[in-house]
């Protein structure tokens, strides 16, 4: 029963959502919309579950003085300050805005900028002509890297056009092939989940 | 049933009909646009003789108006006036027009046919597998390496890190990842190796905790399960990746799994993991992130291999049958592409239009 | 060769240091490399140039602070172009964090052209709901929008009253870092209502949009910081994107050098075996 009821719900809701794509009747579309709204409501509720989990884990860390417990204090302080600033001052409030513009934005941008450094170390380590396919990847990567910046245009005026062709023809064709394969895999997995053949996402015996 | 009335009166050709493939709450009014007119005014009434009220005023280059929010089965009458400066030209009264609900959206019939064919192909091979016939599935190196990777962590006395992507459980990649997590958790529980599963979404955390707990129970190691190892970090993309990087640098896992939906953080995770000396197995159906994982990880599941992984790891004939059916679907798509390209090259619009989808 | 052996074992922090220097030095000592204009960016520019004065341009800020470095300069350049052409900017966002960034952009550019809030530009804020929201927005804006981002009733603004359906929106320009973004606008606006869609996206997502450029569903595209630099060049606005091009060029050349060195090391190792 513990697994049967969820499987019935998965099958019923899944088939209904699939069929609703083809049936324009008002009650079908309204029900489909209702199910999606319920999902959004559940997601909103789970925000509290997430916050509760963060608080529980970090309070436990502080109480037991586990490694780096001091950082947990900082995390909890900022968590509640930001929540308070948002609730009492609103999203346009002074403190919330200040924290968003002076902490959130620069920190996110900093983490994103790490990519530049990591691309360099990955390129040095991994872009080696070990076999014909790797050589092809290497040549394409070098051409695109040089052609997509002003220095490529400075070296040869036709460089950007060559790179545009690479992006519009071979790259687009390959991406389309990969995406088609992905979507077919998705359909196959969706059917397995709908029919209850695939159950390991629920945990326990298959 | 479509009710189409076409009237010609004083230069305004107007037709009004039940909007096809809808829920019976709209009527489409069409006319031939003419930029000599400043605007067209559309009026509606429930009575052919009186009570016409303006609905909309549209510029002279407009050719269509869809009247929405109507009652199915109710009779409506329309009038279209074309206005140029002070002069007004009226069409005849059009009607009665009845909006009716269609049970099936015929504009999407080709999608339905495609889905039926794909489902039939998958079910066909599932039926073959059920009969006991052996189906050949090629080796997927990343999946074959999973057990060895977990064994390596056990030998080194270090934990395993499993990152299930940054999207929630409504994302199919997260579902696929949870299925694989179940298998990884069984192995790590069996070996007694700690398993860390940091999540970016609270619902994914709940699902992951359930999956890992059930896996531990299945192999008879309920004591191994530690809920604190499967925790929610943050919804923020770069906040999440910096927290996971912190876990990697502190806990120094010997094996990292990145399976699910990833965006720009993919390379940050992979490079940090490489710096700690971990063996890394990645898998995503995000085409933009695949090159980063291929460059930085030891093994990568490419796109559809992520969705196939659970079936592959279970080695259940019925699940493997679905993989074969998927391949048949691929063959069908290749044929459609060839036919579609040929239809454009040789000027056969019928085939091209067959594949068009109406929204 | 000893040098190659040492290079093979090089500490990755030296690589990071070299990349850091390659990024910082051109910012301090600009080289001034010419920025070429590619067709996808030119198409965006030409689309805006072709609009009559007073046309309404929807600017959808669909990114968060993580992508600010690439997309914010493009946002600034585009809004400046709109204001210079006396077009009206109707801002919204499919990502909650993008609205604050969009407001910053409007606050920076609008005073320069004496543009008035509610008349020349407006920000209706973050709109959740993805596909369903966009379909409803296109049919009837009033069903989705009843106030601007600050909560002021939308009908109290002339521009708020002027936008009733998708037909009132001349062009949609989406600055998109992921989902929901360009694809949603194409599927639920271009396909359903026929609106012209232009896009700006991060360099990593740009290759994925080329198929929509090829099919004509996307009219033009600004890809990454380079796309932003091209647009700044077209609108004659020397700002962060153009300034970043010298850095980006030098870093890319450095990456190519790293790749070449890596392959020389590989060849040398193969020879030894």
mmCIF file with all atom_site columns, C-alpha atoms in Angstrom, chain A residues 34-193:
data_model
loop_
_atom_site.group_PDB
_atom_site.id
_atom_site.type_symbol
_atom_site.label_atom_id
_atom_site.label_alt_id
_atom_site.label_comp_id
_atom_site.label_asym_id
_atom_site.label_entity_id
_atom_site.label_seq_id
_atom_site.pdbx_PDB_ins_code
_atom_site.Cartn_x
_atom_site.Cartn_y
_atom_site.Cartn_z
_atom_site.occupancy
_atom_site.B_iso_or_equiv
_atom_site.pdbx_formal_charge
_atom_site.auth_seq_id
_atom_site.auth_comp_id
_atom_site.auth_asym_id
_atom_site.auth_atom_id
_atom_site.pdbx_PDB_model_num
ATOM 1   C CA . UNK A 1 34  ? -5.038 23.569 -10.692 1.00 0.00 ? 34  UNK A CA 1
ATOM 2   C CA . UNK A 1 35  ? -2.571 20.678 -10.430 1.00 0.00 ? 35  UNK A CA 1
ATOM 3   C CA . UNK A 1 36  ? 0.260  22.993 -11.433 1.00 0.00 ? 36  UNK A CA 1
ATOM 4   C CA . UNK A 1 37  ? -0.904 25.590 -8.913  1.00 0.00 ? 37  UNK A CA 1
ATOM 5   C CA . UNK A 1 38  ? -0.985 22.922 -6.201  1.00 0.00 ? 38  UNK A CA 1
ATOM 6   C CA . UNK A 1 39  ? 2.576  22.034 -7.099  1.00 0.00 ? 39  UNK A CA 1
ATOM 7   C CA . UNK A 1 40  ? 3.619  25.688 -6.742  1.00 0.00 ? 40  UNK A CA 1
ATOM 8   C CA . UNK A 1 41  ? 1.895  25.784 -3.377  1.00 0.00 ? 41  UNK A CA 1
ATOM 9   C CA . UNK A 1 42  ? 3.775  22.677 -2.226  1.00 0.00 ? 42  UNK A CA 1
ATOM 10  C CA . UNK A 1 43  ? 7.069  24.209 -3.414  1.00 0.00 ? 43  UNK A CA 1
ATOM 11  C CA . UNK A 1 44  ? 6.344  27.390 -1.441  1.00 0.00 ? 44  UNK A CA 1
ATOM 12  C CA . UNK A 1 45  ? 5.683  25.319 1.670   1.00 0.00 ? 45  UNK A CA 1
ATOM 13  C CA . UNK A 1 46  ? 8.948  23.477 1.226   1.00 0.00 ? 46  UNK A CA 1
ATOM 14  C CA . UNK A 1 47  ? 10.868 26.750 1.567   1.00 0.00 ? 47  UNK A CA 1
ATOM 15  C CA . UNK A 1 48  ? 10.096 26.480 5.283   1.00 0.00 ? 48  UNK A CA 1
ATOM 16  C CA . UNK A 1 49  ? 11.268 22.875 5.350   1.00 0.00 ? 49  UNK A CA 1
ATOM 17  C CA . UNK A 1 50  ? 14.562 23.991 3.815   1.00 0.00 ? 50  UNK A CA 1
ATOM 18  C CA . UNK A 1 51  ? 15.012 26.806 6.320   1.00 0.00 ? 51  UNK A CA 1
ATOM 19  C CA . UNK A 1 52  ? 14.177 24.433 9.172   1.00 0.00 ? 52  UNK A CA 1
ATOM 20  C CA . UNK A 1 53  ? 16.782 21.979 7.911   1.00 0.00 ? 53  UNK A CA 1
ATOM 21  C CA . UNK A 1 54  ? 19.467 24.664 7.688   1.00 0.00 ? 54  UNK A CA 1
ATOM 22  C CA . UNK A 1 55  ? 18.681 25.875 11.218  1.00 0.00 ? 55  UNK A CA 1
ATOM 23  C CA . UNK A 1 56  ? 18.602 22.358 12.672  1.00 0.00 ? 56  UNK A CA 1
ATOM 24  C CA . UNK A 1 57  ? 21.903 21.248 11.104  1.00 0.00 ? 57  UNK A CA 1
ATOM 25  C CA . UNK A 1 58  ? 23.767 24.425 12.010  1.00 0.00 ? 58  UNK A CA 1
ATOM 26  C CA . UNK A 1 59  ? 22.388 24.710 15.565  1.00 0.00 ? 59  UNK A CA 1
ATOM 27  C CA . UNK A 1 60  ? 23.451 21.107 16.082  1.00 0.00 ? 60  UNK A CA 1
ATOM 28  C CA . UNK A 1 61  ? 26.909 21.994 14.806  1.00 0.00 ? 61  UNK A CA 1
ATOM 29  C CA . UNK A 1 62  ? 27.168 24.939 17.187  1.00 0.00 ? 62  UNK A CA 1
ATOM 30  C CA . UNK A 1 63  ? 25.894 22.958 20.176  1.00 0.00 ? 63  UNK A CA 1
ATOM 31  C CA . UNK A 1 64  ? 28.323 20.104 19.577  1.00 0.00 ? 64  UNK A CA 1
ATOM 32  C CA . UNK A 1 65  ? 31.156 22.488 18.629  1.00 0.00 ? 65  UNK A CA 1
ATOM 33  C CA . UNK A 1 66  ? 31.952 20.501 15.474  1.00 0.00 ? 66  UNK A CA 1
ATOM 34  C CA . UNK A 1 67  ? 34.673 21.674 13.075  1.00 0.00 ? 67  UNK A CA 1
ATOM 35  C CA . UNK A 1 68  ? 34.183 25.258 11.835  1.00 0.00 ? 68  UNK A CA 1
ATOM 36  C CA . UNK A 1 69  ? 31.113 25.776 14.090  1.00 0.00 ? 69  UNK A CA 1
ATOM 37  C CA . UNK A 1 70  ? 31.843 29.523 14.118  1.00 0.00 ? 70  UNK A CA 1
ATOM 38  C CA . UNK A 1 71  ? 30.781 29.799 10.471  1.00 0.00 ? 71  UNK A CA 1
ATOM 39  C CA . UNK A 1 72  ? 27.412 28.345 11.407  1.00 0.00 ? 72  UNK A CA 1
ATOM 40  C CA . UNK A 1 73  ? 26.811 31.338 13.681  1.00 0.00 ? 73  UNK A CA 1
ATOM 41  C CA . UNK A 1 74  ? 27.571 33.718 10.821  1.00 0.00 ? 74  UNK A CA 1
ATOM 42  C CA . UNK A 1 75  ? 25.255 31.748 8.511   1.00 0.00 ? 75  UNK A CA 1
ATOM 43  C CA . UNK A 1 76  ? 22.359 31.816 10.959  1.00 0.00 ? 76  UNK A CA 1
ATOM 44  C CA . UNK A 1 77  ? 22.819 35.511 11.737  1.00 0.00 ? 77  UNK A CA 1
ATOM 45  C CA . UNK A 1 78  ? 22.734 36.463 8.051   1.00 0.00 ? 78  UNK A CA 1
ATOM 46  C CA . UNK A 1 79  ? 19.831 34.093 7.372   1.00 0.00 ? 79  UNK A CA 1
ATOM 47  C CA . UNK A 1 80  ? 17.599 35.756 9.963   1.00 0.00 ? 80  UNK A CA 1
ATOM 48  C CA . UNK A 1 81  ? 18.772 39.285 9.216   1.00 0.00 ? 81  UNK A CA 1
ATOM 49  C CA . UNK A 1 82  ? 17.880 38.834 5.529   1.00 0.00 ? 82  UNK A CA 1
ATOM 50  C CA . UNK A 1 83  ? 14.526 37.206 6.336   1.00 0.00 ? 83  UNK A CA 1
ATOM 51  C CA . UNK A 1 84  ? 13.724 40.009 8.768   1.00 0.00 ? 84  UNK A CA 1
ATOM 52  C CA . UNK A 1 85  ? 14.821 42.726 6.366   1.00 0.00 ? 85  UNK A CA 1
ATOM 53  C CA . UNK A 1 86  ? 12.598 41.274 3.654   1.00 0.00 ? 86  UNK A CA 1
ATOM 54  C CA . UNK A 1 87  ? 9.539  40.762 5.846   1.00 0.00 ? 87  UNK A CA 1
ATOM 55  C CA . UNK A 1 88  ? 9.644  44.099 7.695   1.00 0.00 ? 88  UNK A CA 1
ATOM 56  C CA . UNK A 1 89  ? 11.179 46.326 5.028   1.00 0.00 ? 89  UNK A CA 1
ATOM 57  C CA . UNK A 1 90  ? 9.826  44.664 1.910   1.00 0.00 ? 90  UNK A CA 1
ATOM 58  C CA . UNK A 1 91  ? 11.915 43.729 -1.162  1.00 0.00 ? 91  UNK A CA 1
ATOM 59  C CA . UNK A 1 92  ? 12.480 47.436 -1.881  1.00 0.00 ? 92  UNK A CA 1
ATOM 60  C CA . UNK A 1 93  ? 13.375 48.178 1.743   1.00 0.00 ? 93  UNK A CA 1
ATOM 61  C CA . UNK A 1 94  ? 16.660 49.873 2.610   1.00 0.00 ? 94  UNK A CA 1
ATOM 62  C CA . UNK A 1 95  ? 18.440 47.058 4.458   1.00 0.00 ? 95  UNK A CA 1
ATOM 63  C CA . UNK A 1 96  ? 17.272 44.328 2.098   1.00 0.00 ? 96  UNK A CA 1
ATOM 64  C CA . UNK A 1 97  ? 18.344 46.374 -0.921  1.00 0.00 ? 97  UNK A CA 1
ATOM 65  C CA . UNK A 1 98  ? 21.680 47.196 0.699   1.00 0.00 ? 98  UNK A CA 1
ATOM 66  C CA . UNK A 1 99  ? 22.411 43.554 1.483   1.00 0.00 ? 99  UNK A CA 1
ATOM 67  C CA . UNK A 1 100 ? 21.281 42.465 -1.979  1.00 0.00 ? 100 UNK A CA 1
ATOM 68  C CA . UNK A 1 101 ? 23.369 45.025 -3.862  1.00 0.00 ? 101 UNK A CA 1
ATOM 69  C CA . UNK A 1 102 ? 26.460 44.920 -1.661  1.00 0.00 ? 102 UNK A CA 1
ATOM 70  C CA . UNK A 1 103 ? 26.600 41.244 -0.695  1.00 0.00 ? 103 UNK A CA 1
ATOM 71  C CA . UNK A 1 104 ? 24.459 39.074 -2.947  1.00 0.00 ? 104 UNK A CA 1
ATOM 72  C CA . UNK A 1 105 ? 25.357 40.645 -6.305  1.00 0.00 ? 105 UNK A CA 1
ATOM 73  C CA . UNK A 1 106 ? 29.152 40.902 -5.771  1.00 0.00 ? 106 UNK A CA 1
ATOM 74  C CA . UNK A 1 107 ? 29.380 37.417 -4.208  1.00 0.00 ? 107 UNK A CA 1
ATOM 75  C CA . UNK A 1 108 ? 27.436 35.800 -7.050  1.00 0.00 ? 108 UNK A CA 1
ATOM 76  C CA . UNK A 1 109 ? 29.487 37.657 -9.634  1.00 0.00 ? 109 UNK A CA 1
ATOM 77  C CA . UNK A 1 110 ? 32.688 36.567 -7.877  1.00 0.00 ? 110 UNK A CA 1
ATOM 78  C CA . UNK A 1 111 ? 31.734 32.902 -7.942  1.00 0.00 ? 111 UNK A CA 1
ATOM 79  C CA . UNK A 1 112 ? 30.746 33.203 -11.599 1.00 0.00 ? 112 UNK A CA 1
ATOM 80  C CA . UNK A 1 113 ? 34.083 34.812 -12.393 1.00 0.00 ? 113 UNK A CA 1
ATOM 81  C CA . UNK A 1 114 ? 35.898 31.761 -11.036 1.00 0.00 ? 114 UNK A CA 1
ATOM 82  C CA . UNK A 1 115 ? 34.910 30.113 -14.292 1.00 0.00 ? 115 UNK A CA 1
ATOM 83  C CA . UNK A 1 116 ? 37.548 32.125 -16.154 1.00 0.00 ? 116 UNK A CA 1
ATOM 84  C CA . UNK A 1 117 ? 40.302 30.652 -14.009 1.00 0.00 ? 117 UNK A CA 1
ATOM 85  C CA . UNK A 1 118 ? 38.910 27.149 -14.049 1.00 0.00 ? 118 UNK A CA 1
ATOM 86  C CA . UNK A 1 119 ? 38.512 27.195 -17.837 1.00 0.00 ? 119 UNK A CA 1
ATOM 87  C CA . UNK A 1 120 ? 42.224 28.022 -18.081 1.00 0.00 ? 120 UNK A CA 1
ATOM 88  C CA . UNK A 1 121 ? 43.311 25.165 -15.836 1.00 0.00 ? 121 UNK A CA 1
ATOM 89  C CA . UNK A 1 122 ? 40.898 22.753 -17.554 1.00 0.00 ? 122 UNK A CA 1
ATOM 90  C CA . UNK A 1 123 ? 42.136 23.836 -20.986 1.00 0.00 ? 123 UNK A CA 1
ATOM 91  C CA . UNK A 1 124 ? 45.764 23.326 -20.004 1.00 0.00 ? 124 UNK A CA 1
ATOM 92  C CA . UNK A 1 125 ? 45.040 19.888 -18.595 1.00 0.00 ? 125 UNK A CA 1
ATOM 93  C CA . UNK A 1 126 ? 42.403 18.457 -20.878 1.00 0.00 ? 126 UNK A CA 1
ATOM 94  C CA . UNK A 1 127 ? 42.686 19.967 -24.358 1.00 0.00 ? 127 UNK A CA 1
ATOM 95  C CA . UNK A 1 128 ? 45.269 17.530 -25.659 1.00 0.00 ? 128 UNK A CA 1
ATOM 96  C CA . UNK A 1 129 ? 45.335 15.828 -29.057 1.00 0.00 ? 129 UNK A CA 1
ATOM 97  C CA . UNK A 1 130 ? 45.196 12.289 -27.644 1.00 0.00 ? 130 UNK A CA 1
ATOM 98  C CA . UNK A 1 131 ? 43.129 10.907 -30.518 1.00 0.00 ? 131 UNK A CA 1
ATOM 99  C CA . UNK A 1 132 ? 41.500 12.195 -33.754 1.00 0.00 ? 132 UNK A CA 1
ATOM 100 C CA . UNK A 1 133 ? 38.267 13.242 -31.990 1.00 0.00 ? 133 UNK A CA 1
ATOM 101 C CA . UNK A 1 134 ? 40.155 15.139 -29.303 1.00 0.00 ? 134 UNK A CA 1
ATOM 102 C CA . UNK A 1 135 ? 42.224 16.834 -32.021 1.00 0.00 ? 135 UNK A CA 1
ATOM 103 C CA . UNK A 1 136 ? 39.064 17.955 -33.810 1.00 0.00 ? 136 UNK A CA 1
ATOM 104 C CA . UNK A 1 137 ? 37.675 19.319 -30.525 1.00 0.00 ? 137 UNK A CA 1
ATOM 105 C CA . UNK A 1 138 ? 40.946 21.088 -29.897 1.00 0.00 ? 138 UNK A CA 1
ATOM 106 C CA . UNK A 1 139 ? 41.049 22.768 -33.325 1.00 0.00 ? 139 UNK A CA 1
ATOM 107 C CA . UNK A 1 140 ? 37.407 23.876 -33.101 1.00 0.00 ? 140 UNK A CA 1
ATOM 108 C CA . UNK A 1 141 ? 37.945 25.240 -29.584 1.00 0.00 ? 141 UNK A CA 1
ATOM 109 C CA . UNK A 1 142 ? 41.005 27.252 -30.620 1.00 0.00 ? 142 UNK A CA 1
ATOM 110 C CA . UNK A 1 143 ? 39.257 28.676 -33.693 1.00 0.00 ? 143 UNK A CA 1
ATOM 111 C CA . UNK A 1 144 ? 36.170 29.725 -31.725 1.00 0.00 ? 144 UNK A CA 1
ATOM 112 C CA . UNK A 1 145 ? 38.191 31.128 -28.819 1.00 0.00 ? 145 UNK A CA 1
ATOM 113 C CA . UNK A 1 146 ? 40.259 33.333 -31.096 1.00 0.00 ? 146 UNK A CA 1
ATOM 114 C CA . UNK A 1 147 ? 37.532 34.188 -33.599 1.00 0.00 ? 147 UNK A CA 1
ATOM 115 C CA . UNK A 1 148 ? 34.979 35.308 -31.032 1.00 0.00 ? 148 UNK A CA 1
ATOM 116 C CA . UNK A 1 149 ? 37.112 38.138 -29.617 1.00 0.00 ? 149 UNK A CA 1
ATOM 117 C CA . UNK A 1 150 ? 38.419 41.318 -31.297 1.00 0.00 ? 150 UNK A CA 1
ATOM 118 C CA . UNK A 1 151 ? 41.905 39.855 -31.605 1.00 0.00 ? 151 UNK A CA 1
ATOM 119 C CA . UNK A 1 152 ? 40.536 37.341 -34.126 1.00 0.00 ? 152 UNK A CA 1
ATOM 120 C CA . UNK A 1 153 ? 39.181 40.148 -36.289 1.00 0.00 ? 153 UNK A CA 1
ATOM 121 C CA . UNK A 1 154 ? 42.526 41.918 -35.909 1.00 0.00 ? 154 UNK A CA 1
ATOM 122 C CA . UNK A 1 155 ? 44.441 38.819 -37.100 1.00 0.00 ? 155 UNK A CA 1
ATOM 123 C CA . UNK A 1 156 ? 42.178 38.219 -40.104 1.00 0.00 ? 156 UNK A CA 1
ATOM 124 C CA . UNK A 1 157 ? 38.949 40.021 -40.993 1.00 0.00 ? 157 UNK A CA 1
ATOM 125 C CA . UNK A 1 158 ? 37.341 36.797 -42.163 1.00 0.00 ? 158 UNK A CA 1
ATOM 126 C CA . UNK A 1 159 ? 37.856 35.044 -38.825 1.00 0.00 ? 159 UNK A CA 1
ATOM 127 C CA . UNK A 1 160 ? 34.541 36.077 -37.236 1.00 0.00 ? 160 UNK A CA 1
ATOM 128 C CA . UNK A 1 161 ? 32.616 34.909 -40.330 1.00 0.00 ? 161 UNK A CA 1
ATOM 129 C CA . UNK A 1 162 ? 34.352 31.519 -40.194 1.00 0.00 ? 162 UNK A CA 1
ATOM 130 C CA . UNK A 1 163 ? 33.429 31.191 -36.537 1.00 0.00 ? 163 UNK A CA 1
ATOM 131 C CA . UNK A 1 164 ? 29.838 32.251 -37.221 1.00 0.00 ? 164 UNK A CA 1
ATOM 132 C CA . UNK A 1 165 ? 29.633 29.473 -39.828 1.00 0.00 ? 165 UNK A CA 1
ATOM 133 C CA . UNK A 1 166 ? 31.062 26.978 -37.313 1.00 0.00 ? 166 UNK A CA 1
ATOM 134 C CA . UNK A 1 167 ? 28.441 28.045 -34.766 1.00 0.00 ? 167 UNK A CA 1
ATOM 135 C CA . UNK A 1 168 ? 25.514 28.130 -37.188 1.00 0.00 ? 168 UNK A CA 1
ATOM 136 C CA . UNK A 1 169 ? 26.160 24.929 -39.124 1.00 0.00 ? 169 UNK A CA 1
ATOM 137 C CA . UNK A 1 170 ? 28.207 22.149 -37.445 1.00 0.00 ? 170 UNK A CA 1
ATOM 138 C CA . UNK A 1 171 ? 27.502 23.342 -33.880 1.00 0.00 ? 171 UNK A CA 1
ATOM 139 C CA . UNK A 1 172 ? 23.748 23.753 -34.439 1.00 0.00 ? 172 UNK A CA 1
ATOM 140 C CA . UNK A 1 173 ? 23.504 20.405 -36.227 1.00 0.00 ? 173 UNK A CA 1
ATOM 141 C CA . UNK A 1 174 ? 25.340 18.591 -33.427 1.00 0.00 ? 174 UNK A CA 1
ATOM 142 C CA . UNK A 1 175 ? 23.276 20.327 -30.735 1.00 0.00 ? 175 UNK A CA 1
ATOM 143 C CA . UNK A 1 176 ? 20.049 19.356 -32.476 1.00 0.00 ? 176 UNK A CA 1
ATOM 144 C CA . UNK A 1 177 ? 21.175 15.724 -32.641 1.00 0.00 ? 177 UNK A CA 1
ATOM 145 C CA . UNK A 1 178 ? 22.105 15.682 -28.963 1.00 0.00 ? 178 UNK A CA 1
ATOM 146 C CA . UNK A 1 179 ? 18.842 17.357 -27.960 1.00 0.00 ? 179 UNK A CA 1
ATOM 147 C CA . UNK A 1 180 ? 16.779 14.879 -30.023 1.00 0.00 ? 180 UNK A CA 1
ATOM 148 C CA . UNK A 1 181 ? 18.535 11.985 -28.298 1.00 0.00 ? 181 UNK A CA 1
ATOM 149 C CA . UNK A 1 182 ? 17.988 13.590 -24.892 1.00 0.00 ? 182 UNK A CA 1
ATOM 150 C CA . UNK A 1 183 ? 14.289 14.118 -25.565 1.00 0.00 ? 183 UNK A CA 1
ATOM 151 C CA . UNK A 1 184 ? 13.822 10.520 -26.668 1.00 0.00 ? 184 UNK A CA 1
ATOM 152 C CA . UNK A 1 185 ? 15.569 9.349  -23.513 1.00 0.00 ? 185 UNK A CA 1
ATOM 153 C CA . UNK A 1 186 ? 13.268 11.597 -21.558 1.00 0.00 ? 186 UNK A CA 1
ATOM 154 C CA . UNK A 1 187 ? 10.158 10.115 -23.219 1.00 0.00 ? 187 UNK A CA 1
ATOM 155 C CA . UNK A 1 188 ? 11.390 6.610  -22.483 1.00 0.00 ? 188 UNK A CA 1
ATOM 156 C CA . UNK A 1 189 ? 12.094 7.426  -18.831 1.00 0.00 ? 189 UNK A CA 1
ATOM 157 C CA . UNK A 1 190 ? 8.761  9.232  -18.494 1.00 0.00 ? 190 UNK A CA 1
ATOM 158 C CA . UNK A 1 191 ? 6.919  6.162  -19.797 1.00 0.00 ? 191 UNK A CA 1
ATOM 159 C CA . UNK A 1 192 ? 8.795  3.904  -17.361 1.00 0.00 ? 192 UNK A CA 1
ATOM 160 C CA . UNK A 1 193 ? 7.893  6.216  -14.477 1.00 0.00 ? 193 UNK A CA 1
#
